[in-house]
Coordinates of C-alpha atoms and ligand atoms in Angstrom, one line a residue:
M1 CA 0.4 -57.6 54.5
K2 CA -2.7 -57.8 56.7
K3 CA -2.4 -59.7 59.9
T4 CA -5.3 -62.0 60.6
K5 CA -5.5 -63.9 63.8
T6 CA -8.2 -66.5 64.4
V7 CA -9.3 -66.6 68.0
C8 CA -12.2 -67.9 69.9
F9 CA -12.5 -67.0 73.6
V10 CA -15.6 -69.1 74.3
T11 CA -15.7 -72.9 74.4
A12 CA -15.4 -74.9 71.2
A13 CA -19.1 -75.9 71.4
A14 CA -20.2 -72.3 71.8
C15 CA -17.9 -71.3 68.9
L16 CA -19.7 -73.8 66.7
L17 CA -23.0 -72.6 67.9
L18 CA -22.1 -69.0 67.1
G19 CA -21.1 -69.9 63.6
G20 CA -17.3 -70.4 64.1
P21 CA -14.4 -68.5 65.5
V22 CA -14.0 -64.7 65.5
A23 CA -11.5 -63.5 62.9
A24 CA -9.5 -60.8 64.7
K25 CA -8.1 -58.2 62.3
T26 CA -5.4 -55.7 62.6
V27 CA -6.6 -52.6 60.8
K28 CA -3.8 -50.4 59.5
V29 CA -4.3 -46.7 59.9
G30 CA -1.9 -44.3 58.2
V31 CA -1.7 -41.1 60.3
V32 CA -0.3 -38.0 58.5
L33 CA 0.3 -35.1 60.8
T34 CA 2.7 -32.3 61.2
F35 CA 5.1 -33.6 63.9
S36 CA 8.1 -31.3 63.4
G37 CA 8.8 -27.6 62.9
G38 CA 6.8 -24.7 64.2
A39 CA 3.5 -26.5 63.8
A40 CA 4.6 -29.7 65.7
E41 CA 2.2 -28.9 68.5
F42 CA -0.7 -29.3 66.1
G43 CA 0.3 -32.9 65.4
Q44 CA 0.9 -33.5 69.0
Q45 CA -2.7 -32.3 69.9
V46 CA -4.3 -34.6 67.3
E47 CA -2.1 -37.5 68.2
R48 CA -2.8 -37.1 71.9
G49 CA -6.6 -37.0 71.3
M50 CA -6.4 -40.1 69.2
N51 CA -4.3 -42.0 71.7
L52 CA -6.5 -40.9 74.6
Y53 CA -9.6 -42.3 72.9
L54 CA -7.9 -45.6 72.2
Q55 CA -6.7 -45.7 75.8
Q56 CA -10.3 -45.2 77.1
H57 CA -12.3 -47.0 74.5
G58 CA -9.9 -49.5 72.8
A59 CA -11.8 -52.4 74.3
E60 CA -14.7 -51.6 72.1
L61 CA -12.7 -53.0 69.2
G62 CA -13.2 -56.5 70.7
E63 CA -10.7 -58.8 69.2
H64 CA -9.6 -56.4 66.5
E65 CA -6.6 -54.2 66.7
I66 CA -5.5 -50.9 65.3
E67 CA -1.9 -50.4 64.0
L68 CA -1.1 -46.7 63.6
I69 CA 1.5 -46.0 61.0
K70 CA 2.6 -42.4 61.5
R71 CA 4.2 -40.0 59.0
D72 CA 5.4 -36.4 59.5
S73 CA 3.9 -34.1 56.9
K74 CA 6.5 -31.5 58.0
R75 CA 5.2 -28.4 56.2
P76 CA 2.0 -27.1 54.9
G77 CA 2.9 -27.2 51.2
G78 CA 1.3 -30.5 50.3
D79 CA 4.4 -32.2 48.7
V80 CA 5.7 -34.1 51.8
A81 CA 2.2 -35.2 52.8
K82 CA 1.4 -36.5 49.3
T83 CA 4.6 -38.5 49.2
A84 CA 3.7 -40.0 52.6
V85 CA 0.2 -40.8 51.5
R86 CA 1.4 -42.5 48.4
E87 CA 3.8 -44.6 50.4
L88 CA 1.2 -45.5 53.0
I89 CA -1.2 -46.7 50.4
T90 CA 1.2 -48.5 48.0
R91 CA 3.9 -49.8 50.4
E92 CA 2.2 -50.1 53.7
G93 CA -1.2 -51.1 52.4
V94 CA -3.1 -49.0 54.9
D95 CA -6.9 -49.6 55.3
L96 CA -7.6 -46.0 56.4
L97 CA -5.9 -42.6 56.4
A98 CA -6.3 -40.1 59.1
G99 CA -4.9 -36.7 60.3
F100 CA -4.1 -33.8 58.0
I101 CA -3.5 -30.5 59.8
F102 CA -3.0 -28.2 56.8
S103 CA -5.5 -27.9 54.0
P104 CA -2.9 -28.1 51.2
N105 CA -1.7 -31.5 52.6
A106 CA -5.3 -32.8 52.3
I107 CA -5.9 -31.2 49.0
A108 CA -2.7 -32.7 47.4
S109 CA -3.5 -36.1 48.8
A110 CA -7.1 -36.3 47.6
P111 CA -6.5 -37.8 44.1
L112 CA -4.4 -40.5 45.7
V113 CA -7.2 -41.7 48.0
T114 CA -9.6 -41.8 45.1
Q115 CA -7.2 -43.8 43.0
G116 CA -6.2 -46.1 45.9
K117 CA -9.7 -46.3 47.3
V118 CA -8.6 -45.6 50.9
P119 CA -11.0 -43.7 53.2
M120 CA -9.4 -40.5 54.6
I121 CA -10.7 -39.1 57.9
I122 CA -9.7 -35.4 58.2
M123 CA -9.0 -34.3 61.7
N124 CA -8.2 -30.6 61.0
A125 CA -7.8 -29.2 57.5
G126 CA -10.7 -26.7 57.3
T127 CA -11.1 -25.5 53.7
A128 CA -14.8 -26.0 53.0
W129 CA -14.6 -27.8 49.6
I130 CA -12.0 -30.5 50.6
P131 CA -14.6 -33.4 51.0
Q132 CA -15.7 -32.7 47.4
L133 CA -12.3 -33.6 46.1
S134 CA -12.9 -37.4 46.7
P135 CA -15.8 -39.6 47.6
Y136 CA -13.4 -41.3 50.1
I137 CA -13.0 -38.2 52.3
A138 CA -15.0 -37.5 55.5
R139 CA -14.2 -34.7 57.9
V140 CA -14.7 -34.7 61.7
S141 CA -13.1 -31.3 62.4
F142 CA -14.7 -28.1 61.1
T143 CA -15.1 -26.0 58.0
M144 CA -13.9 -22.4 57.8
W145 CA -17.4 -21.3 56.8
Q146 CA -19.1 -22.7 59.9
A147 CA -17.3 -20.1 62.0
G148 CA -16.7 -17.2 59.5
Q149 CA -20.2 -16.7 58.2
P150 CA -22.0 -16.5 61.6
M151 CA -19.2 -14.3 62.9
G152 CA -20.0 -11.8 60.1
Q153 CA -23.7 -11.8 60.9
Y154 CA -23.0 -11.4 64.7
A155 CA -20.5 -8.6 64.2
K156 CA -23.0 -6.5 62.3
A157 CA -26.1 -7.5 64.4
K158 CA -24.7 -7.6 67.9
L159 CA -21.2 -6.0 68.1
G160 CA -22.3 -2.8 66.4
C161 CA -19.7 -3.0 63.6
T162 CA -20.7 -1.4 60.3
T163 CA -17.2 -1.5 58.8
A164 CA -14.7 -4.3 59.0
A165 CA -11.2 -5.2 57.7
S166 CA -10.1 -8.8 57.2
G167 CA -6.5 -10.1 57.7
Y168 CA -5.7 -13.6 56.6
T169 CA -3.0 -16.1 56.1
D170 CA -2.7 -16.4 52.4
Y171 CA -3.6 -20.0 51.5
P172 CA -6.9 -21.9 51.0
P173 CA -8.4 -21.8 54.5
G174 CA -7.6 -18.2 54.9
K175 CA -9.3 -17.2 51.7
D176 CA -12.2 -19.4 52.6
S177 CA -12.5 -17.8 56.1
I178 CA -12.6 -14.2 54.9
A179 CA -15.0 -15.1 52.1
A180 CA -17.3 -16.6 54.7
F181 CA -17.0 -13.6 56.9
K182 CA -17.7 -11.2 54.1
T183 CA -20.8 -13.2 53.1
G184 CA -22.2 -13.0 56.6
F185 CA -21.2 -9.4 57.3
E186 CA -22.2 -7.8 54.1
G187 CA -25.4 -10.0 53.9
A188 CA -26.3 -8.4 57.2
G189 CA -25.6 -4.9 55.9
G190 CA -22.0 -4.3 56.9
K191 CA -19.1 -3.3 54.6
V192 CA -15.7 -4.9 54.4
I193 CA -13.3 -2.0 53.6
D194 CA -10.0 -4.0 53.2
E195 CA -8.8 -7.6 52.9
I196 CA -5.1 -8.0 53.8
P197 CA -3.0 -11.1 53.0
M198 CA -0.6 -11.6 55.9
G199 CA 2.0 -14.1 54.7
G200 CA 1.9 -17.9 54.5
P201 CA 1.3 -20.7 57.1
R202 CA 4.9 -21.8 57.3
E203 CA 6.5 -18.8 58.9
V204 CA 5.0 -16.5 61.5
P205 CA 5.2 -13.0 59.9
D206 CA 5.7 -9.7 61.5
F207 CA 2.1 -8.5 61.7
T208 CA 3.1 -4.8 62.3
P209 CA 2.8 -3.5 58.7
F210 CA -0.6 -5.3 58.2
F211 CA -2.0 -4.0 61.4
Q212 CA -0.7 -0.5 60.8
R213 CA -2.7 -0.5 57.6
V214 CA -5.8 -1.5 59.6
K215 CA -5.2 1.1 62.3
D216 CA -5.0 3.8 59.6
A217 CA -8.2 2.6 57.9
K218 CA -10.1 2.6 61.3
P219 CA -12.7 -0.1 60.8
D220 CA -15.1 -1.0 63.6
C221 CA -14.0 -4.7 63.6
L222 CA -10.9 -6.5 62.4
Y223 CA -11.7 -10.1 61.4
V224 CA -8.5 -12.3 61.4
F225 CA -7.8 -15.9 60.3
V226 CA -4.4 -17.2 61.1
P227 CA -3.5 -20.8 61.9
A228 CA -3.8 -21.5 65.7
G229 CA -0.6 -21.8 67.6
N230 CA 2.4 -19.5 67.1
H231 CA 0.7 -17.4 64.4
A232 CA -2.3 -16.7 66.7
A233 CA -0.1 -15.8 69.7
A234 CA 2.1 -13.4 67.7
M235 CA -1.0 -11.8 66.0
V236 CA -2.8 -11.1 69.3
K237 CA 0.4 -9.5 70.8
T238 CA 0.9 -7.2 67.8
F239 CA -2.8 -6.2 67.8
A240 CA -2.4 -5.0 71.4
D241 CA 1.1 -3.6 71.1
L242 CA 0.2 -1.4 68.1
G243 CA -2.7 0.0 70.1
L244 CA -5.5 -1.3 67.9
R245 CA -7.4 -2.5 71.0
D246 CA -7.0 0.9 72.7
A247 CA -8.2 2.5 69.4
G248 CA -11.5 0.6 69.9
I249 CA -11.1 -1.8 67.0
K250 CA -12.7 -5.1 67.9
L251 CA -10.7 -8.2 67.2
I252 CA -12.9 -11.0 65.9
G253 CA -12.4 -14.3 64.0
P254 CA -12.8 -18.1 64.1
G255 CA -11.7 -19.7 67.3
D256 CA -8.3 -20.6 65.8
I257 CA -7.2 -17.1 67.0
M258 CA -7.8 -18.0 70.6
P259 CA -6.8 -21.7 70.9
D260 CA -7.1 -23.0 74.5
N261 CA -3.5 -24.1 74.8
K262 CA -2.2 -20.6 74.0
L263 CA -4.8 -18.6 75.8
Q264 CA -3.2 -18.2 79.2
A265 CA 0.1 -17.2 77.7
M266 CA -1.6 -14.5 75.6
G267 CA -2.6 -12.8 78.9
D268 CA -4.7 -9.7 79.0
D269 CA -3.9 -8.9 75.4
A270 CA -6.6 -11.5 74.6
L271 CA -9.3 -9.9 76.7
G272 CA -12.4 -8.8 74.8
M273 CA -11.6 -10.9 71.7
V274 CA -14.8 -12.4 70.2
T275 CA -14.8 -15.6 68.1
T276 CA -17.2 -18.1 66.7
F277 CA -16.2 -21.7 67.2
H278 CA -17.2 -25.3 68.0
Y279 CA -14.8 -25.9 70.9
S280 CA -13.2 -24.6 74.1
A281 CA -11.8 -26.6 76.9
D282 CA -13.9 -24.4 79.2
Y283 CA -17.3 -25.7 77.9
D284 CA -19.1 -26.9 81.0
T285 CA -20.7 -30.2 79.9
P286 CA -20.3 -33.7 81.4
E287 CA -18.6 -35.0 78.2
N288 CA -16.1 -32.1 78.1
R289 CA -15.4 -32.1 81.8
A290 CA -14.5 -35.8 81.6
F291 CA -12.4 -35.3 78.5
V292 CA -10.4 -32.4 79.9
K293 CA -9.9 -34.3 83.2
A294 CA -8.7 -37.5 81.4
W295 CA -6.4 -35.3 79.2
K296 CA -4.7 -33.7 82.2
E297 CA -4.3 -37.0 83.9
A298 CA -2.7 -38.5 80.8
Y299 CA -0.5 -35.6 79.7
G300 CA 0.0 -33.3 82.7
Q301 CA -2.1 -30.8 84.7
D302 CA -0.4 -28.0 82.9
T303 CA -1.6 -29.3 79.5
T304 CA -4.9 -28.4 77.8
P305 CA -6.7 -30.0 74.9
D306 CA -7.8 -27.6 72.2
F307 CA -10.0 -28.1 69.1
M308 CA -7.3 -30.2 67.4
G309 CA -7.1 -32.6 70.4
V310 CA -10.9 -33.0 70.3
A311 CA -10.8 -33.7 66.5
G312 CA -8.2 -36.4 67.2
W313 CA -10.5 -37.9 69.9
D314 CA -13.6 -37.7 67.7
G315 CA -11.7 -39.0 64.6
M316 CA -10.6 -42.0 66.5
A317 CA -14.1 -42.6 67.7
A318 CA -15.1 -42.5 64.0
I319 CA -12.4 -45.1 63.1
V320 CA -13.5 -47.4 65.9
H321 CA -17.1 -47.0 64.7
V322 CA -16.0 -48.1 61.2
I323 CA -14.0 -51.1 62.4
R324 CA -16.9 -52.2 64.6
T325 CA -19.5 -51.7 61.9
L326 CA -17.5 -53.7 59.3
D327 CA -16.2 -56.2 61.9
G328 CA -12.6 -55.4 61.0
N329 CA -13.0 -56.1 57.3
I330 CA -12.3 -52.6 55.8
D331 CA -13.8 -52.1 52.4
A332 CA -13.6 -48.4 51.3
D333 CA -17.2 -48.0 50.0
K334 CA -18.6 -49.8 53.1
A335 CA -16.5 -47.6 55.4
M336 CA -17.8 -44.4 53.7
E337 CA -21.3 -45.7 54.1
A338 CA -20.6 -46.3 57.8
L339 CA -19.3 -42.8 58.2
K340 CA -22.3 -41.1 56.5
G341 CA -24.7 -40.1 59.2
W342 CA -22.5 -41.3 62.1
S343 CA -23.3 -39.4 65.2
F344 CA -21.4 -39.0 68.4
A345 CA -21.5 -37.3 71.8
S346 CA -18.2 -35.4 71.4
P347 CA -16.6 -33.2 74.1
R348 CA -17.6 -30.3 71.9
G349 CA -21.3 -31.3 72.0
P350 CA -23.4 -33.5 69.6
I351 CA -21.8 -34.0 66.2
H352 CA -22.7 -36.0 63.1
I353 CA -21.3 -36.5 59.6
D354 CA -23.7 -35.1 57.0
A355 CA -24.6 -38.1 54.8
E356 CA -24.7 -36.0 51.6
T357 CA -21.5 -34.0 52.0
R358 CA -19.5 -36.2 54.3
D359 CA -18.7 -33.1 56.3
I360 CA -19.1 -32.4 60.0
V361 CA -22.2 -30.9 61.6
H362 CA -21.9 -29.3 65.0
D363 CA -22.9 -26.4 67.2
Q364 CA -21.2 -23.0 66.8
H365 CA -20.7 -20.8 69.8
V366 CA -20.1 -17.0 69.8
Q367 CA -17.7 -16.6 72.6
R368 CA -15.4 -14.1 74.2
V369 CA -12.3 -14.1 76.4
V370 CA -12.9 -12.9 80.0
R371 CA -10.8 -12.9 83.2
K372 CA -11.9 -15.3 85.9
G373 CA -9.6 -14.9 89.0
D374 CA -6.1 -15.7 88.0
R375 CA -6.9 -17.2 84.6
L376 CA -8.4 -16.3 81.3
A377 CA -11.6 -18.1 80.4
V378 CA -13.9 -18.5 77.4
E379 CA -17.4 -17.4 77.9
V380 CA -20.2 -18.5 75.5
M381 CA -22.6 -15.7 74.6
E382 CA -24.7 -17.4 72.0
T383 CA -25.1 -20.9 70.4
I384 CA -26.2 -21.7 66.9
P385 CA -27.2 -25.4 67.0
Q386 CA -26.1 -28.0 64.5
V387 CA -24.5 -25.9 61.7
K388 CA -24.0 -27.5 58.3
D389 CA -21.2 -26.1 56.2
P390 CA -22.7 -22.8 54.8
C391 CA -20.4 -22.8 51.8
K392 CA -21.9 -26.1 50.5
Q393 CA -25.4 -25.0 51.5
L394 CA -25.1 -21.8 49.5
K395 CA -23.1 -23.5 46.7
I396 CA -20.5 -20.8 46.7
G397 CA -17.4 -21.0 44.4
K398 CA -15.8 -24.5 44.5
C399 CA -18.5 -25.6 47.0
G400 CA -21.0 -25.4 44.2
E401 CA -19.1 -27.6 41.8
Ligands
PHB1 C1 -5.8 -25.5 57.6 O1 -4.7 -25.5 57.0 O2 -6.9 -25.9 57.1 C2 -5.8 -25.0 59.0 C3 -4.7 -25.0 59.7 C4 -4.7 -24.4 61.0 C5 -5.9 -24.0 61.5 C6 -7.1 -24.0 60.8 C7 -7.0 -24.5 59.5 O3 -5.9 -23.4 62.8

């Protein structure tokens, strides 16, 4: 049941003059995030970003309101998320869906949003071809190819790597990420000598056997994709403990392997790592400084937003944009039209939704971890402006369908 209030805050005469009272709508947004288990901190980041945006910009909704109906997708396998999405659409009658940390959760839910005609705003899941699964999907986060392919090019051209091995968490974004890296690296003249599946996204594996294999193969670079969070922290520790760093192998990857909220705890093990990414809390821009300051004021000085927090902020900005554009009357096709081409001054820099692919376009930065006084910091070495998803640009695999 949709709640409709009829209010008019100006005088009756002015109301008549303006064509009648304003119909205030409550827009129901189903939020599907991972709130429990080892990946609970991912859900918390996105949720905090969403809430912070509403706290600071909720007034832009005018008389309209947002009701967030939250569901825990629990694990990355897709089943729990799909059940939650079905229930949000059929029982709760949500106008919009948002969230989705793990790619399989977005992939499993895609047919339901097509059938139910409910726009889905993806705030993390990074497998490149996800928006192609439904005309009702738009993504504000990132694609694995936006980081992987430029990282491959940079590793050959600027890091002096001629051979590389890849290690990846064995599910869609991991496969996407190493394919992107290989395309960039081999396209620039390098050679990928090994590609090592390193377990799934649900449990953090012991990385020792995988990295021993890398150490024995002696590549110049090791490109790794693991989900941010506990996977990334354990991976960086094993890389250092096993002596790969001391053996001169360069650890590179998408920024998922050095998320801001894990960086200080990684300590000196993280030094020298090079990644390509669209966000760090250390970016020194007015928008990012204001965002990080507001985050720390809201959630504690010892907390740090990372790329998932920013995606929550930006995703909520997109939702507010849709509600304002449609004056609270959410129609799925009109909402998608409003999202296509939407641009925004994000804490990460300028972003927009590509009208053709409904995917995010943003700057990519090649960056490394350095020590600054008593803390680790992210230093940008190079910026590639306004990167569209290379997988869809090049029409590779499922991106070409
Ligand atoms: C994904 O499942 O798409 C995913 C999860 C965690 C990440 C990146 C991508 O850090």
